[in-house]
XYZ file of N, CA and C in Angstrom:
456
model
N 97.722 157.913 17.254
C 97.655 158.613 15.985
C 99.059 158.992 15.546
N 99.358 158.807 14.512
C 100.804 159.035 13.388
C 100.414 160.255 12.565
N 100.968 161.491 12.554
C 101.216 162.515 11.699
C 102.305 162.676 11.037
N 101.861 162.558 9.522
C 102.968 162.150 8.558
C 102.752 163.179 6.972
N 104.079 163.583 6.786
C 103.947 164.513 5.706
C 103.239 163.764 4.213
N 102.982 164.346 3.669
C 102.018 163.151 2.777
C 103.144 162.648 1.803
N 102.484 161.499 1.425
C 103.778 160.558 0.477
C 103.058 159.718 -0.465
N 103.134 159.710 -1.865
C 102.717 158.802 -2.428
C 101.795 157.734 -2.394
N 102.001 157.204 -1.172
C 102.017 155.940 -0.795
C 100.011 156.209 -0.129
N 100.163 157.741 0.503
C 99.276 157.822 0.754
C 98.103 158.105 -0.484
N 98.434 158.589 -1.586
C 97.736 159.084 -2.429
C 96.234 158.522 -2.435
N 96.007 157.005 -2.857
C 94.992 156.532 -3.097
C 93.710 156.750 -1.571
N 94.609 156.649 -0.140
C 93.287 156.698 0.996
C 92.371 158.195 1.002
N 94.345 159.094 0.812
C 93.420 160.672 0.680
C 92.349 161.162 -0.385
N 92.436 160.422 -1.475
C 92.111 160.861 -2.417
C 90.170 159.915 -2.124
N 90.628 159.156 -1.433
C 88.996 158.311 -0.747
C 88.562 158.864 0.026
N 89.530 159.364 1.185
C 88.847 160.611 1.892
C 88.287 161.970 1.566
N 88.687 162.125 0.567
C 88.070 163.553 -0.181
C 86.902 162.698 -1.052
N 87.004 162.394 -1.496
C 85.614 161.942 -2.070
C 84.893 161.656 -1.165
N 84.347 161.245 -0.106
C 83.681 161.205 0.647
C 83.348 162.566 1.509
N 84.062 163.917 1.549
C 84.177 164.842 1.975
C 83.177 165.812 0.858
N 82.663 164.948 -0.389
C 82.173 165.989 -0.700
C 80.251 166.445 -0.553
N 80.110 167.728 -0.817
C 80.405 168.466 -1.508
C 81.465 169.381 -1.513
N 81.785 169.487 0.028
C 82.683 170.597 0.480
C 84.144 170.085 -0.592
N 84.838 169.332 0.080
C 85.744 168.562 -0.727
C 85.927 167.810 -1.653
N 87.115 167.335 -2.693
C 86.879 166.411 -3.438
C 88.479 166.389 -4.105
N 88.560 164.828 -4.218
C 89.700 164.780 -4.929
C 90.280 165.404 -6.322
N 91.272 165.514 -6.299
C 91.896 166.020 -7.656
C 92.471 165.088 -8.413
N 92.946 165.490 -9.619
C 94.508 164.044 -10.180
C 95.108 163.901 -9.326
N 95.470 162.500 -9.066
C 96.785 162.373 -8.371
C 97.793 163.306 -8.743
N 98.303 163.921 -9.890
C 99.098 164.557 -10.014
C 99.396 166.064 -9.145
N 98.298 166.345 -8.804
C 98.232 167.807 -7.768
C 98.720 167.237 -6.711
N 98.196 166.416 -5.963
C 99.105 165.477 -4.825
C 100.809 165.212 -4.981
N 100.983 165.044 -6.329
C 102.437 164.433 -6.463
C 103.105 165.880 -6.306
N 102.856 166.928 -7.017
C 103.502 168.000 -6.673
C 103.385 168.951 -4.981
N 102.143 168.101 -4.639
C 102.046 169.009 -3.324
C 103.041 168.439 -2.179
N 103.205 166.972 -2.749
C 103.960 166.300 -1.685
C 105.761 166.630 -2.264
N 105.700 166.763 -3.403
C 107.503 167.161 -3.814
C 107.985 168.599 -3.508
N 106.736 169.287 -3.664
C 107.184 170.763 -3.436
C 106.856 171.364 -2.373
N 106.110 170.968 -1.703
C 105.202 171.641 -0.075
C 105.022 170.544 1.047
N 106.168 169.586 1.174
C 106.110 168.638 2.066
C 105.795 169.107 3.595
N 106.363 170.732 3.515
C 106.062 171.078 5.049
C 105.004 171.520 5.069
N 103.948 171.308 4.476
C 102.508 171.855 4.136
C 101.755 170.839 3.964
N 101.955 169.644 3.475
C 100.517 168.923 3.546
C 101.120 167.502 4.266
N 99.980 167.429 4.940
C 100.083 166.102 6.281
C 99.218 165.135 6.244
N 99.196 164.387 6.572
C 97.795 163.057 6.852
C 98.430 162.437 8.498
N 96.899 162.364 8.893
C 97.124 161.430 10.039
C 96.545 160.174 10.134
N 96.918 159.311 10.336
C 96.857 157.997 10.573
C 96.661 157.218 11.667
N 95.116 156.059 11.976
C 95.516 155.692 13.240
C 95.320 153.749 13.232
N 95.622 153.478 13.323
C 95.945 151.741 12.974
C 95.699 151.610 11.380
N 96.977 152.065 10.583
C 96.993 152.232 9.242
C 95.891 152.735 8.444
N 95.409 153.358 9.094
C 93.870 153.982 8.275
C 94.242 155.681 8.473
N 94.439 156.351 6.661
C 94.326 157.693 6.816
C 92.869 157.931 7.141
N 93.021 159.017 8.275
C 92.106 159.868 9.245
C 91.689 161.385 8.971
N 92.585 161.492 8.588
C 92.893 163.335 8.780
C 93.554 163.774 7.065
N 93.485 164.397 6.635
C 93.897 165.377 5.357
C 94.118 166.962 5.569
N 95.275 167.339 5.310
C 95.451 168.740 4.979
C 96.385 168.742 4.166
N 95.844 170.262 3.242
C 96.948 170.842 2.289
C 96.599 171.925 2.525
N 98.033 172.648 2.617
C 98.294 174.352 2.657
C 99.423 174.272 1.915
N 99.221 175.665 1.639
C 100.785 176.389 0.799
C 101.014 177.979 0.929
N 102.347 177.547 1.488
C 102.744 178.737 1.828
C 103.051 179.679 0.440
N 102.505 181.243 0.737
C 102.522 182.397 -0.627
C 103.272 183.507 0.280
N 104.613 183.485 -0.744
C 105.483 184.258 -0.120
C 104.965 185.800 -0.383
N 104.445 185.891 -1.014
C 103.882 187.341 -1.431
C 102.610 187.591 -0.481
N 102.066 186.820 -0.170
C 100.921 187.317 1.376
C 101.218 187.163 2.166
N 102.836 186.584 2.609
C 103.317 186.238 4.403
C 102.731 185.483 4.757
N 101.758 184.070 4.333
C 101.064 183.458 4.981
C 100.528 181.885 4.409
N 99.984 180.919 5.032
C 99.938 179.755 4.484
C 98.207 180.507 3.764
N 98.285 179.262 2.751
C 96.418 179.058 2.295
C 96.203 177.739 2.818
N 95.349 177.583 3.668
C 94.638 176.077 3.557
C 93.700 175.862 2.389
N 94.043 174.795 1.364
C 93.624 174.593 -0.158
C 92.824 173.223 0.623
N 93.133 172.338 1.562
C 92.053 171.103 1.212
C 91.956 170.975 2.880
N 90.991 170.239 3.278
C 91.150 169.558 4.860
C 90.197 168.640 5.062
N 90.242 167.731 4.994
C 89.057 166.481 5.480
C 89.655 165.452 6.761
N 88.591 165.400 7.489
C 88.519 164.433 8.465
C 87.804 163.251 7.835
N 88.138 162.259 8.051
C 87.050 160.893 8.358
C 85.877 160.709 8.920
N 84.860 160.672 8.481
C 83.372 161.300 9.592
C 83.218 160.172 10.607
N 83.890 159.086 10.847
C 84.379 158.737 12.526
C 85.125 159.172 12.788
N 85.619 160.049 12.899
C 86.431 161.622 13.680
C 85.997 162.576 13.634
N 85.256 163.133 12.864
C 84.723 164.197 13.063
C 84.409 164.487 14.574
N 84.841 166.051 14.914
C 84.565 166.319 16.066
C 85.210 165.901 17.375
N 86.524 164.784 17.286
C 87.486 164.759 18.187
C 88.784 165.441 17.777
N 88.463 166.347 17.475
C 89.799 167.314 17.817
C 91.144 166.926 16.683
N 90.697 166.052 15.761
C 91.721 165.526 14.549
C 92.118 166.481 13.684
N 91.320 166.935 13.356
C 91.532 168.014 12.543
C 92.663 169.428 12.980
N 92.451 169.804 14.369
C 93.253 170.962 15.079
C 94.353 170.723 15.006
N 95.224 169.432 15.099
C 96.412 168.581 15.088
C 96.774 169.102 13.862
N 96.428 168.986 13.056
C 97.036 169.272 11.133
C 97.408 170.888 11.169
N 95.725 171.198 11.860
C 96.089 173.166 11.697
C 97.044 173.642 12.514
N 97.087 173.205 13.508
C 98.255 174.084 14.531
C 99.096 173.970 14.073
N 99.760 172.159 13.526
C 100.614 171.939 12.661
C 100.733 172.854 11.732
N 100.231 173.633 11.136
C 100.372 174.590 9.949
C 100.517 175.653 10.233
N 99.658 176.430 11.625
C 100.352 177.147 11.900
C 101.929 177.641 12.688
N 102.316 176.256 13.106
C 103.436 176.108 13.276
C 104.703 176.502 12.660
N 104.288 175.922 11.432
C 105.000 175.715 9.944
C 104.702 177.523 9.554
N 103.992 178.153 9.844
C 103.695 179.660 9.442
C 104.431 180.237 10.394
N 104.605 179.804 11.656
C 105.696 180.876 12.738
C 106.968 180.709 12.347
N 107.449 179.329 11.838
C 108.836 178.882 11.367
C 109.342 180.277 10.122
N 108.342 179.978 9.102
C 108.434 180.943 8.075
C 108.510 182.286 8.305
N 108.192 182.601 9.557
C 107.940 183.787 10.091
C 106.766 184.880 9.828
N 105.532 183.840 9.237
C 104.581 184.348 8.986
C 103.207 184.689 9.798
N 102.699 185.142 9.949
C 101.520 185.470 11.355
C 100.481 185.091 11.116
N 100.033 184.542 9.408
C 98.089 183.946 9.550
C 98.009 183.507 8.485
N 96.723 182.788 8.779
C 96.473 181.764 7.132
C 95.236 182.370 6.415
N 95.138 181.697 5.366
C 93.737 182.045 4.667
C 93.463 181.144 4.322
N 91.657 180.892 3.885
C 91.301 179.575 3.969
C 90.165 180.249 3.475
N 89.448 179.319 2.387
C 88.152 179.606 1.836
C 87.034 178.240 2.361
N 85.835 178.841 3.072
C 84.731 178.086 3.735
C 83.444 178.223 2.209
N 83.092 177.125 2.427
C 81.853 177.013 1.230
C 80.722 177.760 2.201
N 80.406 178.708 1.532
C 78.904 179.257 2.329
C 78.242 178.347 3.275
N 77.873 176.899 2.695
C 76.619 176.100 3.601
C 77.558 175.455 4.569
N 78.860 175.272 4.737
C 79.692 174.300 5.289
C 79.844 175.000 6.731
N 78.508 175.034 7.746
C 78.831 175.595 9.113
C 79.163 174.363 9.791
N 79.952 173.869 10.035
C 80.956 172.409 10.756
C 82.552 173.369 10.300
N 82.709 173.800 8.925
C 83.881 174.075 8.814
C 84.452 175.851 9.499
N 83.347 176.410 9.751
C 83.092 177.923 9.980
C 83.371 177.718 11.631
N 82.718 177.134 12.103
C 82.177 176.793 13.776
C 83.892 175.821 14.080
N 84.439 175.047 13.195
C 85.677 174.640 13.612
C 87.512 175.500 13.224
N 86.901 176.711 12.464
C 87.970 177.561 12.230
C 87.658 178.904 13.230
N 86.378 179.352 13.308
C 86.173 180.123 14.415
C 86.606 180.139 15.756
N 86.211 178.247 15.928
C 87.012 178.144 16.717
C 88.161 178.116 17.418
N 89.513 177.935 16.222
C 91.087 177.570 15.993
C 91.165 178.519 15.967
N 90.732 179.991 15.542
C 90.881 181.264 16.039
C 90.382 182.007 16.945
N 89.888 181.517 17.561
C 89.690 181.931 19.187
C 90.841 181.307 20.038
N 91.260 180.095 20.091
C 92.423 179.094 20.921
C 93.777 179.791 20.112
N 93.884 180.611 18.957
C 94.960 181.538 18.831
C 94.767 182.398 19.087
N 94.392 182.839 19.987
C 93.972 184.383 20.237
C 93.305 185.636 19.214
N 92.847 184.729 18.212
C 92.831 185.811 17.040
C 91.185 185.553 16.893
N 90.376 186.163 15.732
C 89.186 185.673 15.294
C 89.255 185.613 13.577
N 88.470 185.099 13.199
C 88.009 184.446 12.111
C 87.279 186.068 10.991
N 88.161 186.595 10.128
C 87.788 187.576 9.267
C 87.440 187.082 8.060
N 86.392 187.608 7.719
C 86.291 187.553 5.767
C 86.730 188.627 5.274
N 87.507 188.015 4.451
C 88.339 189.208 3.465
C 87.704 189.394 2.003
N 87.247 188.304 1.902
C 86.929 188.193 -0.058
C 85.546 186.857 -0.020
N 85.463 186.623 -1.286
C 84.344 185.713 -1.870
C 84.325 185.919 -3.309
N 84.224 183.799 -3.047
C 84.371 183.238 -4.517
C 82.921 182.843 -4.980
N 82.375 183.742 -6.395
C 81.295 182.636 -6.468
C 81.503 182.425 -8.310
N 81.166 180.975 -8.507
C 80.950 180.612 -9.941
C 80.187 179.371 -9.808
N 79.099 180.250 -10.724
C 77.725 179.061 -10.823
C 77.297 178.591 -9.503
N 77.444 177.182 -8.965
C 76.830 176.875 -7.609
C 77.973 177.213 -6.565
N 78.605 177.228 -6.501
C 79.921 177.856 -5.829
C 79.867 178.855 -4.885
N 79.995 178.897 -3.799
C 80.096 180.174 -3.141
C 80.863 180.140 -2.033
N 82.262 180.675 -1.885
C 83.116 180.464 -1.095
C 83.062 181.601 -0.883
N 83.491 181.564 0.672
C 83.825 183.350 1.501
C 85.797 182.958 2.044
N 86.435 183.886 1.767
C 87.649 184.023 1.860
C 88.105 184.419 3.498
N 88.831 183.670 4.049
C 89.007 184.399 5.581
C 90.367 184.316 6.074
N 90.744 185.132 6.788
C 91.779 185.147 7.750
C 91.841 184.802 9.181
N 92.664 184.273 9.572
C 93.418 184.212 10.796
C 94.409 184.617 11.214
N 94.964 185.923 11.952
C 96.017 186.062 12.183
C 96.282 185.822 13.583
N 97.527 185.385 13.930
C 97.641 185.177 15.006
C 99.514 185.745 15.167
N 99.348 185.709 16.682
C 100.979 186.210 17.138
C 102.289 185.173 16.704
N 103.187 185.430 16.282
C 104.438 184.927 15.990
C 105.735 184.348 16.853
């Protein structure tokens, strides 16, 4: 497996991988990509394994909360569940100790328990647990807002 900051080049697989990610996920314009990759290169990644994107994340770091947001994350559902996904997040939280920041936030769709049961988890293996802070709802929508903090 190749972990690679996202690039152009990748635009069209991620943007196949999120469509297939949905309801939870779903692609945007390419243009949200073009800026995520010019302005937040140390924030969004793809992994790759015999030229096939695998893995998707986007975070962005908000200097005003000390902390990354995870905004997108899809696996490939032949990966799902080998551990592809943890690779991107640690990666991010990595990128959050660099900054000198201690936790992320990340919004889970209410029905999406695969994504709850795999961040619960990434905060238990940081020593931390999985808080709701807030909740988004509009129309069918219902996101719960959470934290992770972990040590620096």
């Amino acid at each position: 497996m190749e972990i690679m900051s996202l690039k152009k080049d990748n635009f069209p697989a991620v943007m196949e991988l999120l469509s297939n990610g949905k309801p939870y996920v779903f692609p945007h314009h390419d243009y949200v990509y073009w800026i995520m990759e010019g302005y937040f290169p140390s924030s969004n990644y793809v992994v790759s394994e015999e030229n096939k994107v695998i893995d998707f994340v986007c975070a962005l770091p908000s200097i005003d909360k000390k902390c990354y947001f995870i905004w997108q994350i899809v696996v490939d559902a032949d990966y799902r569940g080998k551990k592809v996904a943890s690779i991107l997040v640690d990666r991010i939280i990595e990128e959050s100790k660099l900054k000198g920041y201690n936790k992320l936030e990340l919004t889970i769709n209410s029905d999406n328990r695969a994504s709850y049961k795999f961040f619960e988890r990434t905060a238990i293996e940081h020593n931390s647990s999985l808080n709701k802070i807030g909740e988004y709802k509009y129309k069918d929508l219902n996101d719960i807002l959470y934290s992770i903090e972990f040590c620096s």
